[in-house]
Amino acid sequence: MSGFKTSIRRIVAAPGYHIHPKHDLKALRKRLHGGKHKGHLGDLPLTSMIDMFSMLCIFLLMNFASTGEVFFISKNLKLPEASHSRPIESNPLITITPTTVTLDAQNVGNRNISMEERSGDMEQLRRALARIKAQQEQERPDKPFKGNVNIQADENTPILHIKRVMNSLISEGWTGINFAVRLDEKAQQATERIEE
Amino acid sequence: MARRQMHADLNLVPFIDLFSTLICFLLMTAVWNQIEALSTNVESVTSSDSPAPPDPNKVNLTVTIMRDRIEMAENETAYKFAIINDKLPLDKVIRGLEVWREKYPARKDVILNTENEIPYKYMIATFDTLVGNGWSDVGVNTQ
């Protein structure tokens, strides 16, 4: 009888640690789950993570710029560098490659105009520019038409293609031509040091 | 009676939330390419405009970029600087501009001519040099 009772007690006994891998880390298990000296091994060290976040935040805030975000630069287009440029404004953007001329203008009569010109006479480009000009004059009849436009082109594009577009712009009354460039920070800093 | 020792740990979870949000926002709005502009204002040449008669006493200051050289000219007098190994002689151009500055201290206008075959970066580099040396009114000839 006593042997039966003992066997029942064995069945309902609380299960202990029963997974026994080949290399059981007993010491680690003890430190994690109990004993008199309960360690802090399970806590994630957050201080170093917050240090890293702080430095990252400071770096990103220092590089934060509210201008120049309006441009889509294709991967194969490398803008020329300049060190005495000024911040670019949001104007219709003309992208020039040796084969195509692309115009992107935003908010022209509550819509965006985007076209691609492949012919040499720039007829399609001229029509789009005339349409944008008319729209701007209609929206602001009391202000004179400024005719500001941004041009971006790869640094190795022959000047002939730039001149062709510039002639089309001038003939349509777009005389404020801005050449988009990459800011050469090293040259700019060197110039500032010399001036100081 | 012994005082009970207090463990006041700072709750870092809100800090991490804030930093994570801020970093995501800054990374999404970051502008890695610093794009700026060099401006030229070209006078309109539409047929309705009546061009002003040119001043015969005014000296035309022009910088012309060719395939093998850069020419700086005041009316008929020209200085030529050779382009060697695709390197523009901008230091010589700067010295020429300093001479012009002494002769014409009030002037800021200069005309930039280019040959059709030269790369765009040559024009921008020369344009940038002119602007950086006080000649801010650069007119680009499109002929």
PDB file of C-alpha atoms in Angstrom, chain A residues 19-192:
ATOM      1  CA  ILE A  19      15.566  19.730 -20.747  1.00  0.00           C
ATOM      2  CA  HIS A  20      19.014  18.387 -20.806  1.00  0.00           C
ATOM      3  CA  PRO A  21      20.990  19.458 -23.803  1.00  0.00           C
ATOM      4  CA  LYS A  22      24.393  18.088 -24.453  1.00  0.00           C
ATOM      5  CA  HIS A  23      26.088  21.131 -22.972  1.00  0.00           C
ATOM      6  CA  ASP A  24      23.881  22.298 -20.108  1.00  0.00           C
ATOM      7  CA  LEU A  25      24.983  25.705 -18.783  1.00  0.00           C
ATOM      8  CA  LYS A  26      24.112  25.039 -15.194  1.00  0.00           C
ATOM      9  CA  ALA A  27      25.861  28.052 -13.796  1.00  0.00           C
ATOM     10  CA  LEU A  28      24.074  30.420 -16.150  1.00  0.00           C
ATOM     11  CA  ARG A  29      20.725  28.774 -15.408  1.00  0.00           C
ATOM     12  CA  LYS A  30      21.239  29.220 -11.738  1.00  0.00           C
ATOM     13  CA  ARG A  31      22.156  32.880 -12.074  1.00  0.00           C
ATOM     14  CA  LEU A  32      19.128  33.590 -14.242  1.00  0.00           C
ATOM     15  CA  HIS A  33      16.478  31.770 -12.308  1.00  0.00           C
ATOM     16  CA  GLY A  34      17.232  31.907  -8.701  1.00  0.00           C
ATOM     17  CA  GLY A  35      19.449  31.426  -5.822  1.00  0.00           C
ATOM     18  CA  LYS A  36      20.370  33.947  -3.249  1.00  0.00           C
ATOM     19  CA  HIS A  37      22.358  36.157  -5.626  1.00  0.00           C
ATOM     20  CA  LYS A  38      19.936  37.157  -8.297  1.00  0.00           C
ATOM     21  CA  GLY A  39      22.032  38.915 -10.920  1.00  0.00           C
ATOM     22  CA  HIS A  40      21.164  41.592 -13.524  1.00  0.00           C
ATOM     23  CA  LEU A  41      22.364  39.613 -16.463  1.00  0.00           C
ATOM     24  CA  GLY A  42      18.948  39.722 -18.156  1.00  0.00           C
ATOM     25  CA  ASP A  43      18.730  43.529 -18.234  1.00  0.00           C
ATOM     26  CA  LEU A  44      19.517  45.224 -21.541  1.00  0.00           C
ATOM     27  CA  PRO A  45      22.176  47.931 -21.100  1.00  0.00           C
ATOM     28  CA  LEU A  46      20.119  50.906 -22.305  1.00  0.00           C
ATOM     29  CA  THR A  47      22.542  53.678 -21.475  1.00  0.00           C
ATOM     30  CA  SER A  48      24.864  52.965 -24.384  1.00  0.00           C
ATOM     31  CA  MET A  49      21.883  52.674 -26.722  1.00  0.00           C
ATOM     32  CA  ILE A  50      20.608  56.084 -25.637  1.00  0.00           C
ATOM     33  CA  ASP A  51      24.099  57.528 -26.114  1.00  0.00           C
ATOM     34  CA  MET A  52      24.099  56.185 -29.651  1.00  0.00           C
ATOM     35  CA  PHE A  53      20.604  57.546 -30.328  1.00  0.00           C
ATOM     36  CA  SER A  54      21.594  60.952 -28.985  1.00  0.00           C
ATOM     37  CA  MET A  55      24.657  61.179 -31.208  1.00  0.00           C
ATOM     38  CA  LEU A  56      22.667  60.023 -34.226  1.00  0.00           C
ATOM     39  CA  CYS A  57      19.979  62.614 -33.520  1.00  0.00           C
ATOM     40  CA  ILE A  58      22.526  65.408 -33.165  1.00  0.00           C
ATOM     41  CA  PHE A  59      24.235  64.380 -36.425  1.00  0.00           C
ATOM     42  CA  LEU A  60      20.937  64.234 -38.336  1.00  0.00           C
ATOM     43  CA  LEU A  61      19.716  67.534 -36.882  1.00  0.00           C
ATOM     44  CA  MET A  62      22.967  69.227 -37.913  1.00  0.00           C
ATOM     45  CA  ASN A  63      22.550  67.929 -41.450  1.00  0.00           C
ATOM     46  CA  PHE A  64      18.883  68.813 -41.602  1.00  0.00           C
ATOM     47  CA  ALA A  65      18.115  71.089 -44.532  1.00  0.00           C
ATOM     48  CA  SER A  66      14.777  72.496 -45.514  1.00  0.00           C
ATOM     49  CA  THR A  67      15.824  73.447 -49.043  1.00  0.00           C
ATOM     50  CA  GLY A  68      16.855  71.459 -52.076  1.00  0.00           C
ATOM     51  CA  GLU A  69      14.365  68.678 -51.524  1.00  0.00           C
ATOM     52  CA  VAL A  70      12.327  69.433 -54.628  1.00  0.00           C
ATOM     53  CA  PHE A  71      14.698  67.715 -57.014  1.00  0.00           C
ATOM     54  CA  PHE A  72      14.649  64.318 -58.480  1.00  0.00           C
ATOM     55  CA  ILE A  73      18.121  63.501 -59.733  1.00  0.00           C
ATOM     56  CA  SER A  74      18.457  60.395 -61.810  1.00  0.00           C
ATOM     57  CA  LYS A  75      21.162  57.929 -60.859  1.00  0.00           C
ATOM     58  CA  ASN A  76      23.199  58.472 -64.007  1.00  0.00           C
ATOM     59  CA  LEU A  77      23.172  62.248 -63.734  1.00  0.00           C
ATOM     60  CA  LYS A  78      26.121  63.819 -61.954  1.00  0.00           C
ATOM     61  CA  LEU A  79      25.729  67.530 -61.344  1.00  0.00           C
ATOM     62  CA  PRO A  80      28.796  69.779 -61.628  1.00  0.00           C
ATOM     63  CA  GLU A  81      30.252  71.200 -58.423  1.00  0.00           C
ATOM     64  CA  ALA A  82      30.366  74.850 -57.401  1.00  0.00           C
ATOM     65  CA  SER A  83      31.349  76.635 -54.226  1.00  0.00           C
ATOM     66  CA  HIS A  84      29.862  80.117 -54.704  1.00  0.00           C
ATOM     67  CA  SER A  85      26.300  79.077 -55.389  1.00  0.00           C
ATOM     68  CA  ARG A  86      23.183  80.097 -53.491  1.00  0.00           C
ATOM     69  CA  PRO A  87      20.206  78.074 -52.221  1.00  0.00           C
ATOM     70  CA  ILE A  88      17.976  76.868 -54.987  1.00  0.00           C
ATOM     71  CA  GLU A  89      14.321  77.837 -55.158  1.00  0.00           C
ATOM     72  CA  SER A  90      11.358  75.767 -56.226  1.00  0.00           C
ATOM     73  CA  ASN A  91      10.784  76.488 -59.904  1.00  0.00           C
ATOM     74  CA  PRO A  92       9.965  74.424 -62.990  1.00  0.00           C
ATOM     75  CA  LEU A  93      12.809  71.981 -63.482  1.00  0.00           C
ATOM     76  CA  ILE A  94      14.346  71.101 -66.840  1.00  0.00           C
ATOM     77  CA  THR A  95      16.577  68.033 -66.974  1.00  0.00           C
ATOM     78  CA  ILE A  96      18.891  67.892 -69.974  1.00  0.00           C
ATOM     79  CA  THR A  97      20.546  64.766 -71.303  1.00  0.00           C
ATOM     80  CA  PRO A  98      22.140  64.350 -74.745  1.00  0.00           C
ATOM     81  CA  THR A  99      19.032  62.523 -76.006  1.00  0.00           C
ATOM     82  CA  THR A 100      16.090  64.031 -74.101  1.00  0.00           C
ATOM     83  CA  VAL A 101      14.910  67.169 -72.360  1.00  0.00           C
ATOM     84  CA  THR A 102      12.454  66.658 -69.514  1.00  0.00           C
ATOM     85  CA  LEU A 103      10.297  69.336 -67.936  1.00  0.00           C
ATOM     86  CA  ASP A 104       8.717  68.934 -64.499  1.00  0.00           C
ATOM     87  CA  ALA A 105       6.578  71.723 -63.127  1.00  0.00           C
ATOM     88  CA  GLN A 106       4.505  71.423 -59.973  1.00  0.00           C
ATOM     89  CA  ASN A 107       1.270  73.152 -59.037  1.00  0.00           C
ATOM     90  CA  VAL A 108       0.480  74.595 -62.443  1.00  0.00           C
ATOM     91  CA  GLY A 109      -3.222  75.301 -62.079  1.00  0.00           C
ATOM     92  CA  ASN A 110      -3.513  72.707 -59.291  1.00  0.00           C
ATOM     93  CA  ARG A 111      -1.840  70.026 -61.353  1.00  0.00           C
ATOM     94  CA  ASN A 112       1.644  68.961 -62.318  1.00  0.00           C
ATOM     95  CA  ILE A 113       3.075  69.221 -65.810  1.00  0.00           C
ATOM     96  CA  SER A 114       5.597  66.637 -66.905  1.00  0.00           C
ATOM     97  CA  MET A 115       6.797  66.142 -70.462  1.00  0.00           C
ATOM     98  CA  GLU A 116       9.696  64.696 -72.393  1.00  0.00           C
ATOM     99  CA  GLU A 117      11.089  66.356 -75.497  1.00  0.00           C
ATOM    100  CA  ARG A 118      13.124  64.352 -77.976  1.00  0.00           C
ATOM    101  CA  SER A 119      13.075  66.562 -81.057  1.00  0.00           C
ATOM    102  CA  GLY A 120      15.742  69.168 -81.738  1.00  0.00           C
ATOM    103  CA  ASP A 121      13.391  72.099 -82.352  1.00  0.00           C
ATOM    104  CA  MET A 122      12.009  71.947 -78.781  1.00  0.00           C
ATOM    105  CA  GLU A 123       8.489  72.632 -80.000  1.00  0.00           C
ATOM    106  CA  GLN A 124       6.825  70.580 -77.275  1.00  0.00           C
ATOM    107  CA  LEU A 125       8.979  72.241 -74.620  1.00  0.00           C
ATOM    108  CA  ARG A 126       8.110  75.701 -75.909  1.00  0.00           C
ATOM    109  CA  ARG A 127       4.384  74.920 -75.813  1.00  0.00           C
ATOM    110  CA  ALA A 128       4.631  73.617 -72.229  1.00  0.00           C
ATOM    111  CA  LEU A 129       6.614  76.676 -71.145  1.00  0.00           C
ATOM    112  CA  ALA A 130       4.075  78.996 -72.763  1.00  0.00           C
ATOM    113  CA  ARG A 131       1.272  77.153 -70.955  1.00  0.00           C
ATOM    114  CA  ILE A 132       3.004  77.458 -67.588  1.00  0.00           C
ATOM    115  CA  LYS A 133       3.738  81.128 -68.186  1.00  0.00           C
ATOM    116  CA  ALA A 134       0.107  81.843 -69.096  1.00  0.00           C
ATOM    117  CA  GLN A 135      -1.055  79.987 -66.004  1.00  0.00           C
ATOM    118  CA  GLN A 136       1.305  81.908 -63.727  1.00  0.00           C
ATOM    119  CA  GLU A 137       0.282  85.245 -65.240  1.00  0.00           C
ATOM    120  CA  GLN A 138      -3.366  84.310 -64.797  1.00  0.00           C
ATOM    121  CA  GLU A 139      -2.846  83.345 -61.160  1.00  0.00           C
ATOM    122  CA  ARG A 140      -0.859  86.489 -60.319  1.00  0.00           C
ATOM    123  CA  PRO A 141      -2.034  89.260 -62.652  1.00  0.00           C
ATOM    124  CA  ASP A 142      -0.781  92.040 -60.364  1.00  0.00           C
ATOM    125  CA  LYS A 143       2.817  90.761 -60.271  1.00  0.00           C
ATOM    126  CA  PRO A 144       5.221  90.789 -63.218  1.00  0.00           C
ATOM    127  CA  PHE A 145       6.225  87.393 -64.567  1.00  0.00           C
ATOM    128  CA  LYS A 146       9.648  86.474 -63.185  1.00  0.00           C
ATOM    129  CA  GLY A 147      10.374  83.573 -65.501  1.00  0.00           C
ATOM    130  CA  ASN A 148      12.553  81.607 -63.108  1.00  0.00           C
ATOM    131  CA  VAL A 149      13.468  78.108 -64.131  1.00  0.00           C
ATOM    132  CA  ASN A 150      15.978  75.533 -62.891  1.00  0.00           C
ATOM    133  CA  ILE A 151      18.186  73.572 -65.259  1.00  0.00           C
ATOM    134  CA  GLN A 152      20.013  70.409 -64.335  1.00  0.00           C
ATOM    135  CA  ALA A 153      22.348  68.465 -66.569  1.00  0.00           C
ATOM    136  CA  ASP A 154      25.147  65.976 -66.281  1.00  0.00           C
ATOM    137  CA  GLU A 155      28.548  67.599 -65.912  1.00  0.00           C
ATOM    138  CA  ASN A 156      29.806  66.064 -69.163  1.00  0.00           C
ATOM    139  CA  THR A 157      26.846  67.159 -71.293  1.00  0.00           C
ATOM    140  CA  PRO A 158      28.039  69.211 -74.281  1.00  0.00           C
ATOM    141  CA  ILE A 159      27.143  72.874 -73.922  1.00  0.00           C
ATOM    142  CA  LEU A 160      25.289  72.746 -77.232  1.00  0.00           C
ATOM    143  CA  HIS A 161      22.362  70.962 -75.560  1.00  0.00           C
ATOM    144  CA  ILE A 162      22.238  73.534 -72.761  1.00  0.00           C
ATOM    145  CA  LYS A 163      22.314  76.420 -75.227  1.00  0.00           C
ATOM    146  CA  ARG A 164      19.490  74.913 -77.261  1.00  0.00           C
ATOM    147  CA  VAL A 165      17.266  74.762 -74.191  1.00  0.00           C
ATOM    148  CA  MET A 166      18.337  78.227 -73.046  1.00  0.00           C
ATOM    149  CA  ASN A 167      17.376  79.683 -76.428  1.00  0.00           C
ATOM    150  CA  SER A 168      13.940  78.093 -76.136  1.00  0.00           C
ATOM    151  CA  LEU A 169      13.566  79.493 -72.620  1.00  0.00           C
ATOM    152  CA  ILE A 170      14.596  83.006 -73.649  1.00  0.00           C
ATOM    153  CA  SER A 171      12.280  83.015 -76.643  1.00  0.00           C
ATOM    154  CA  GLU A 172       9.357  82.121 -74.340  1.00  0.00           C
ATOM    155  CA  GLY A 173      10.284  84.822 -71.814  1.00  0.00           C
ATOM    156  CA  TRP A 174      11.900  82.617 -69.177  1.00  0.00           C
ATOM    157  CA  THR A 175      14.948  84.740 -68.410  1.00  0.00           C
ATOM    158  CA  GLY A 176      15.763  83.784 -64.821  1.00  0.00           C
ATOM    159  CA  ILE A 177      17.816  80.683 -65.496  1.00  0.00           C
ATOM    160  CA  ASN A 178      19.330  78.810 -62.544  1.00  0.00           C
ATOM    161  CA  PHE A 179      21.904  76.081 -63.106  1.00  0.00           C
ATOM    162  CA  ALA A 180      21.569  73.379 -60.450  1.00  0.00           C
ATOM    163  CA  VAL A 181      24.926  72.421 -58.962  1.00  0.00           C
ATOM    164  CA  ARG A 182      26.250  70.279 -56.163  1.00  0.00           C
ATOM    165  CA  LEU A 183      27.681  72.280 -53.315  1.00  0.00           C
ATOM    166  CA  ASP A 184      31.447  71.757 -53.114  1.00  0.00           C
ATOM    167  CA  GLU A 185      31.715  72.075 -49.340  1.00  0.00           C
ATOM    168  CA  LYS A 186      35.476  71.572 -49.173  1.00  0.00           C
ATOM    169  CA  ALA A 187      36.166  74.385 -51.627  1.00  0.00           C
ATOM    170  CA  GLN A 188      33.631  76.599 -49.871  1.00  0.00           C
ATOM    171  CA  GLN A 189      35.232  76.024 -46.474  1.00  0.00           C
ATOM    172  CA  ALA A 190      38.693  76.692 -47.926  1.00  0.00           C
ATOM    173  CA  THR A 191      37.467  79.973 -49.421  1.00  0.00           C
ATOM    174  CA  GLU A 192      35.883  81.010 -46.135  1.00  0.00           C
TER     175      GLU A 192
END
